[in-house]
């Protein structure tokens, strides 16, 4: 009797299995982090070239940018205004070093952690630098690209005079 019951159920179970959606393949965390590293490098290069579109185009339209000591900038318009203000400073520049990073098992989100040196003009117009830390939440977009959903930056010490740039030879 048991054999007949299992035999009768087998076709139904096979049909049910066929109707289930195939699971998405697991994301390759290193491939995700490599892709994000390219976006980060492009953003750093754009920032140092005062390229507003390049520096802010990596943010999702509803992203939030937290600049050390400032109010959060929510959305593209506010983030563009924040970066535009930094670009008006002739001494603005940034150097970023990635520390830790990880990818969610779904492959939809990633987090990068880094430290940076931000250079800007002091009250006297001379270059100043501040060290800081960054924590960025990245979200995979429908087109497969990676955009920043939340970007937090915090200074880790007082601003100090920036080292003079090496003289050209």
Coordinates of N, CA and C in Angstrom, one line a residue:
X1 N 0.8 -1.2 0.0 CA 0.0 0.0 0.0 C 0.9 1.3 0.0
X2 N 1.9 1.2 0.8 CA 2.8 2.3 0.9 C 3.5 2.6 -0.5
X3 N 3.9 1.6 -1.2 CA 4.5 1.8 -2.6 C 3.5 2.4 -3.5
X4 N 2.2 2.1 -3.4 CA 1.3 2.6 -4.3 C 1.1 4.1 -4.0
X5 N 1.1 4.5 -2.8 CA 0.9 5.9 -2.4 C 2.0 6.7 -2.9
X6 N 3.3 6.3 -2.6 CA 4.4 7.0 -3.1 C 4.5 7.1 -4.6
X7 N 4.1 6.0 -5.3 CA 4.0 6.0 -6.7 C 3.0 7.0 -7.3
X8 N 1.9 7.1 -6.6 CA 0.9 8.1 -7.1 C 1.3 9.5 -6.8
X9 N 2.1 9.7 -5.7 CA 2.5 11.1 -5.4 C 3.7 11.5 -6.2
X10 N 4.5 10.6 -6.7 CA 5.8 11.0 -7.4 C 5.5 12.0 -8.5
X11 N 4.6 11.7 -9.4 CA 4.4 12.7 -10.5 C 3.9 14.1 -10.0
X12 N 3.1 14.1 -9.0 CA 2.7 15.4 -8.5 C 3.8 16.2 -7.9
X13 N 4.7 15.5 -7.1 CA 5.9 16.1 -6.5 C 6.8 16.6 -7.6
X14 N 7.0 15.9 -8.7 CA 7.9 16.3 -9.8 C 7.3 17.5 -10.5
X15 N 6.0 17.6 -10.7 CA 5.4 18.8 -11.3 C 5.5 20.0 -10.4
X16 N 5.3 19.8 -9.1 CA 5.5 20.9 -8.1 C 6.9 21.4 -8.2
X17 N 7.9 20.6 -8.2 CA 9.3 21.0 -8.3 C 9.6 21.8 -9.5
X18 N 9.0 21.4 -10.6 CA 9.2 22.1 -11.9 C 8.6 23.5 -11.9
X19 N 7.5 23.7 -11.1 CA 6.9 25.0 -11.1 C 7.5 26.0 -10.2
X20 N 8.5 25.6 -9.3 CA 9.1 26.5 -8.4 C 10.2 27.3 -9.2
X21 N 10.3 28.6 -8.9 CA 11.2 29.4 -9.6 C 12.6 29.0 -9.2
X22 N 13.5 29.0 -10.2 CA 14.9 28.7 -10.0 C 15.5 29.7 -9.1
X23 N 16.3 29.2 -8.1 CA 17.0 30.2 -7.3 C 18.1 30.8 -8.0
X24 N 18.3 32.1 -7.7 CA 19.4 32.9 -8.4 C 20.7 32.3 -7.9
X25 N 21.7 32.2 -8.8 CA 23.0 31.7 -8.3 C 23.6 32.7 -7.3
X26 N 24.3 32.1 -6.4 CA 25.0 32.9 -5.3 C 26.0 33.9 -6.0
X27 N 26.0 35.1 -5.4 CA 26.9 36.1 -5.9 C 28.4 35.7 -5.5
X28 N 29.3 36.1 -6.4 CA 30.7 35.9 -6.2 C 31.2 37.1 -5.4
X29 N 31.4 37.0 -4.1 CA 31.7 38.2 -3.3 C 32.9 39.0 -3.8
X30 N 33.9 38.2 -4.2 CA 35.1 38.9 -4.7 C 34.8 39.7 -6.0
X31 N 34.0 39.1 -6.9 CA 33.7 39.8 -8.1 C 32.9 41.1 -7.8
X32 N 32.0 41.0 -6.8 CA 31.2 42.2 -6.4 C 32.1 43.3 -5.9
X33 N 33.0 42.9 -5.0 CA 33.9 43.8 -4.4 C 34.9 44.4 -5.4
X34 N 35.3 43.7 -6.4 CA 36.2 44.2 -7.4 C 35.4 45.2 -8.3
X35 N 34.1 45.0 -8.6 CA 33.3 45.9 -9.3 C 33.1 47.2 -8.6
X36 N 32.9 47.1 -7.3 CA 32.7 48.3 -6.4 C 34.0 49.0 -6.3
X37 N 35.1 48.3 -6.2 CA 36.4 49.0 -6.1 C 36.7 49.9 -7.3
X38 N 36.2 49.4 -8.5 CA 36.4 50.2 -9.7 C 35.6 51.5 -9.6
X39 N 34.3 51.3 -9.1 CA 33.4 52.5 -9.0 C 34.1 53.5 -8.0
X40 N 34.6 53.0 -6.8 CA 35.2 53.8 -5.8 C 36.4 54.6 -6.4
X41 N 37.2 53.9 -7.1 CA 38.4 54.5 -7.7 C 38.0 55.6 -8.7
X42 N 37.0 55.3 -9.5 CA 36.5 56.4 -10.4 C 35.9 57.6 -9.7
X43 N 35.2 57.3 -8.6 CA 34.7 58.4 -7.8 C 35.8 59.3 -7.2
X44 N 36.9 58.6 -6.6 CA 38.0 59.4 -6.1 C 38.7 60.2 -7.1
X45 N 38.9 59.6 -8.3 CA 39.5 60.3 -9.4 C 38.7 61.5 -9.8
X46 N 37.3 61.3 -9.9 CA 36.4 62.4 -10.3 C 36.4 63.5 -9.2
X47 N 36.4 63.1 -7.9 CA 36.5 64.1 -6.9 C 37.7 65.0 -7.0
X48 N 38.9 64.4 -7.2 CA 40.1 65.1 -7.3 C 40.2 66.0 -8.5
X49 N 39.4 65.7 -9.5 CA 39.3 66.5 -10.7 C 38.2 67.5 -10.7
X50 N 37.5 67.6 -9.6 CA 36.4 68.5 -9.4 C 35.3 68.2 -10.4
X51 N 35.1 66.9 -10.7 CA 34.1 66.5 -11.7 C 32.8 66.1 -10.9
X52 N 31.9 67.0 -10.9 CA 30.7 66.9 -10.1 C 29.9 65.6 -10.5
X53 N 29.7 65.5 -11.8 CA 28.9 64.4 -12.3 C 29.5 63.0 -12.0
X54 N 30.8 63.0 -12.2 CA 31.6 61.8 -11.9 C 31.6 61.4 -10.4
X55 N 31.7 62.4 -9.6 CA 31.8 62.2 -8.1 C 30.4 61.8 -7.5
X56 N 29.4 62.4 -8.1 CA 28.0 62.2 -7.5 C 27.2 61.2 -8.3
X57 N 27.6 60.8 -9.5 CA 26.8 59.9 -10.3 C 26.8 58.5 -9.7
X58 N 27.6 58.2 -8.7 CA 27.6 56.9 -8.1 C 26.6 56.7 -7.0
X59 N 25.9 57.8 -6.7 CA 24.8 57.7 -5.6 C 23.5 57.4 -6.2
X60 N 22.7 56.5 -5.6 CA 21.3 56.3 -6.0 C 20.5 57.6 -5.8
X61 N 19.5 57.7 -6.5 CA 18.7 59.0 -6.4 C 18.2 59.3 -5.0
X62 N 17.9 58.3 -4.2 CA 17.4 58.5 -2.9 C 18.5 58.3 -1.8
X63 N 19.7 58.4 -2.2 CA 20.8 58.1 -1.2 C 21.0 59.2 -0.2
X64 N 21.7 58.9 0.9 CA 22.0 59.8 1.9 C 23.5 59.9 2.0
X65 N 24.1 61.1 2.1 CA 25.5 61.4 2.2 C 25.7 62.1 3.6
X66 N 26.5 61.6 4.5 CA 26.8 62.2 5.7 C 28.2 62.7 5.7
X67 N 28.4 64.0 5.7 CA 29.8 64.5 5.7 C 30.1 64.8 7.1
X68 N 31.4 64.6 7.5 CA 31.9 64.8 8.9 C 31.4 66.2 9.4
X69 N 30.7 66.2 10.5 CA 30.3 67.5 11.1 C 29.2 68.2 10.4
X70 N 28.6 67.7 9.4 CA 27.5 68.4 8.7 C 26.2 67.6 8.8
X71 N 25.2 68.3 8.3 CA 23.8 67.6 8.3 C 23.8 66.6 7.2
X72 N 23.0 65.6 7.3 CA 22.8 64.6 6.2 C 22.3 65.3 4.9
X73 N 22.8 64.9 3.8 CA 22.3 65.4 2.5 C 21.5 64.2 1.9
X74 N 20.2 64.4 1.8 CA 19.3 63.4 1.3 C 18.9 63.6 -0.2
X75 N 19.2 62.7 -1.0 CA 18.8 62.7 -2.4 C 19.8 63.4 -3.3
X76 N 19.7 63.2 -4.6 CA 20.7 63.7 -5.6 C 20.9 65.2 -5.5
X77 N 19.9 66.0 -5.4 CA 20.0 67.5 -5.4 C 20.9 67.9 -4.2
X78 N 20.6 67.4 -3.0 CA 21.3 67.8 -1.8 C 22.8 67.3 -1.9
X79 N 23.0 66.1 -2.4 CA 24.3 65.5 -2.5 C 25.1 66.3 -3.5
X80 N 24.5 66.7 -4.6 CA 25.2 67.5 -5.6 C 25.6 68.9 -5.0
X81 N 24.7 69.5 -4.2 CA 25.0 70.8 -3.6 C 26.2 70.6 -2.6
X82 N 26.2 69.5 -1.8 CA 27.3 69.3 -0.9 C 28.7 69.2 -1.6
X83 N 28.7 68.4 -2.7 CA 29.9 68.2 -3.4 C 30.3 69.5 -4.1
X84 N 29.4 70.2 -4.7 CA 29.7 71.5 -5.4 C 30.3 72.4 -4.4
X85 N 29.9 72.5 -3.2 CA 30.5 73.3 -2.2 C 31.9 73.0 -1.9
X86 N 32.2 71.7 -1.9 CA 33.6 71.2 -1.6 C 34.5 71.6 -2.8
X87 N 33.9 71.5 -4.0 CA 34.7 71.7 -5.3 C 35.0 73.2 -5.4
X88 N 34.3 74.1 -4.8 CA 34.6 75.5 -4.9 C 35.9 75.9 -4.1
X89 N 36.3 74.9 -3.3 CA 37.6 75.1 -2.5 C 38.7 74.6 -3.4
X90 N 39.6 75.5 -3.7 CA 40.8 75.2 -4.6 C 41.7 74.1 -4.0
X91 N 41.6 74.0 -2.7 CA 42.5 73.0 -2.0 C 41.8 71.7 -1.7
X92 N 40.6 71.5 -2.2 CA 39.9 70.3 -1.8 C 40.5 69.1 -2.6
X93 N 40.6 68.0 -1.9 CA 41.2 66.8 -2.4 C 41.0 65.6 -1.4
X94 N 41.1 64.4 -1.9 CA 40.9 63.3 -1.0 C 41.7 62.1 -1.4
X95 N 42.2 61.4 -0.5 CA 42.9 60.1 -0.7 C 42.2 59.1 0.2
X96 N 41.8 58.0 -0.5 CA 41.0 56.9 0.2 C 41.8 55.6 0.2
X97 N 41.7 54.9 1.3 CA 42.3 53.5 1.4 C 41.2 52.6 1.9
X98 N 40.9 51.6 1.2 CA 39.8 50.7 1.6 C 40.4 49.8 2.7
X99 N 39.6 49.5 3.7 CA 39.9 48.7 4.8 C 39.2 47.3 4.7
X100 N 38.0 47.2 5.3 CA 37.2 46.0 5.2 C 36.0 46.2 4.3
X101 N 35.5 45.1 3.8 CA 34.3 45.1 3.0 C 33.7 43.8 3.0
X102 N 32.4 43.7 2.8 CA 31.7 42.5 2.7 C 30.5 42.6 1.8
X103 N 29.9 41.4 1.4 CA 28.8 41.4 0.5 C 27.7 40.5 1.1
X104 N 26.5 40.9 1.0 CA 25.4 40.1 1.5 C 25.3 38.9 0.7
X105 N 24.8 37.8 1.3 CA 24.7 36.5 0.6 C 23.8 36.6 -0.6
X106 N 22.9 37.5 -0.6 CA 22.0 37.7 -1.8 C 22.7 38.3 -3.0
X107 N 23.8 39.0 -2.7 CA 24.5 39.8 -3.7 C 23.8 41.1 -4.1
X108 N 22.9 41.5 -3.3 CA 22.1 42.8 -3.6 C 22.7 44.0 -2.8
X109 N 23.4 43.7 -1.7 CA 24.0 44.8 -0.9 C 25.4 44.5 -0.6
X110 N 26.2 45.5 -0.4 CA 27.6 45.4 0.0 C 27.9 46.6 0.9
X111 N 28.9 46.4 1.7 CA 29.4 47.5 2.6 C 30.9 47.6 2.5
X112 N 31.4 48.8 2.3 CA 32.8 49.0 2.3 C 33.2 50.0 3.4
X113 N 34.3 49.7 4.0 CA 34.8 50.5 5.1 C 36.2 51.0 4.7
X114 N 36.5 52.3 4.9 CA 37.8 52.8 4.5 C 38.2 53.9 5.4
X115 N 39.4 54.4 5.2 CA 39.9 55.6 5.9 C 40.4 56.6 4.8
X116 N 40.4 57.9 5.2 CA 40.7 58.8 4.1 C 41.5 60.0 4.8
X117 N 42.1 60.8 3.9 CA 42.6 62.1 4.2 C 42.0 63.1 3.3
X118 N 41.3 64.0 3.9 CA 40.6 65.1 3.1 C 41.4 66.4 3.3
X119 N 41.7 67.0 2.2 CA 42.4 68.3 2.2 C 41.5 69.4 1.8
X120 N 41.6 70.6 2.5 CA 40.7 71.7 2.2 C 41.4 73.0 2.6
X121 N 40.8 74.1 2.4 CA 41.4 75.4 2.8 C 41.0 75.7 4.2
X122 N 42.0 76.1 5.0 CA 41.7 76.6 6.3 C 41.3 78.0 6.3
X123 N 41.0 78.6 7.4 CA 40.5 79.9 7.5 C 41.4 80.9 6.9
X124 N 42.7 80.6 7.0 CA 43.7 81.5 6.4 C 44.0 81.3 4.9
X125 N 43.3 80.3 4.3 CA 43.5 79.9 2.9 C 44.5 78.9 2.7
X126 N 45.3 78.6 3.7 CA 46.3 77.5 3.5 C 45.7 76.1 3.6
X127 N 46.3 75.2 2.9 CA 45.7 73.8 2.9 C 45.8 73.2 4.3
X128 N 44.7 72.5 4.7 CA 44.6 71.8 5.9 C 44.2 70.3 5.6
X129 N 44.5 69.4 6.4 CA 44.1 68.0 6.2 C 43.4 67.5 7.5
X130 N 42.5 66.6 7.2 CA 41.8 65.9 8.3 C 41.7 64.4 8.0
X131 N 42.0 63.6 8.9 CA 41.8 62.1 8.7 C 40.4 61.7 9.1
X132 N 39.9 60.7 8.4 CA 38.6 60.3 8.7 C 38.3 58.8 8.4
X133 N 37.1 58.4 8.7 CA 36.7 57.0 8.4 C 35.4 57.1 7.6
X134 N 35.2 56.1 6.8 CA 34.0 56.0 5.9 C 33.4 54.7 6.0
X135 N 32.1 54.7 5.9 CA 31.3 53.4 5.9 C 30.2 53.6 4.8
X136 N 30.3 52.8 3.7 CA 29.4 53.0 2.6 C 28.6 51.8 2.4
X137 N 27.3 52.0 2.2 CA 26.3 50.9 1.9 C 26.1 51.0 0.4
X138 N 26.3 49.9 -0.4 CA 26.2 49.8 -1.8 C 25.0 48.9 -2.1
X139 N 24.2 49.3 -3.1 CA 23.0 48.6 -3.5 C 23.1 48.3 -5.0
X140 N 22.9 47.0 -5.4 CA 22.9 46.6 -6.8 C 21.7 47.1 -7.5
X141 N 21.9 47.7 -8.6 CA 20.7 48.3 -9.4 C 20.2 47.3 -10.4
X142 N 19.0 47.6 -10.9 CA 18.4 46.7 -11.8 C 19.2 46.4 -13.1
X143 N 20.1 47.4 -13.4 CA 20.9 47.2 -14.6 C 22.2 46.5 -14.3
X144 N 22.4 46.1 -13.0 CA 23.6 45.4 -12.6 C 24.7 46.3 -12.1
X145 N 24.5 47.6 -12.2 CA 25.5 48.5 -11.7 C 25.4 48.6 -10.1
X146 N 26.4 49.2 -9.5 CA 26.4 49.4 -8.1 C 26.3 50.9 -7.8
X147 N 25.4 51.3 -6.9 CA 25.2 52.7 -6.5 C 25.2 52.8 -5.0
X148 N 25.6 53.9 -4.5 CA 25.7 54.2 -3.0 C 24.3 54.5 -2.5
X149 N 23.9 53.7 -1.5 CA 22.6 54.0 -0.8 C 22.8 54.9 0.4
X150 N 23.9 54.7 1.1 CA 24.2 55.5 2.3 C 25.7 55.6 2.4
X151 N 26.2 56.8 2.7 CA 27.6 57.1 2.7 C 27.9 58.0 4.0
X152 N 28.6 57.4 4.9 CA 28.9 58.1 6.2 C 30.4 58.3 6.3
X153 N 30.7 59.6 6.6 CA 32.1 60.0 6.8 C 32.2 60.7 8.1
X154 N 33.3 60.3 8.9 CA 33.5 60.9 10.2 C 35.0 61.2 10.4
X155 N 35.3 62.4 10.8 CA 36.6 62.8 11.1 C 37.1 62.1 12.3
X156 N 38.4 61.8 12.4 CA 38.9 61.0 13.5 C 39.9 61.8 14.3
X157 N 40.1 63.1 14.0 CA 41.0 64.0 14.7 C 40.9 65.4 14.2
X158 N 41.7 66.3 14.8 CA 41.6 67.7 14.4 C 42.3 67.9 13.0
X159 N 41.9 69.0 12.4 CA 42.6 69.3 11.1 C 44.0 69.8 11.4
X160 N 44.9 69.5 10.6 CA 46.3 69.9 10.7 C 46.8 70.5 9.4
X161 N 47.8 71.3 9.4 CA 48.3 71.9 8.2 C 48.7 70.7 7.2
X162 N 48.3 70.9 6.0 CA 48.6 69.8 5.0 C 50.1 69.9 4.6
X163 N 50.7 68.8 4.3 CA 52.0 68.8 3.8 C 52.1 69.5 2.4
X164 N 53.1 70.2 2.2 CA 53.3 70.9 0.9 C 53.5 69.9 -0.2
X165 N 52.9 70.1 -1.3 CA 53.1 69.2 -2.5 C 54.5 69.3 -2.9
X166 N 55.1 68.1 -3.3 CA 56.5 68.1 -3.8 C 56.7 69.1 -5.0
X167 N 57.8 69.7 -5.0 CA 58.1 70.7 -6.1 C 58.3 69.9 -7.4
X168 N 57.9 70.5 -8.5 CA 58.0 69.9 -9.8 C 59.5 69.9 -10.2
X169 N 60.0 68.9 -10.8 CA 61.4 68.8 -11.2 C 61.5 69.2 -12.6

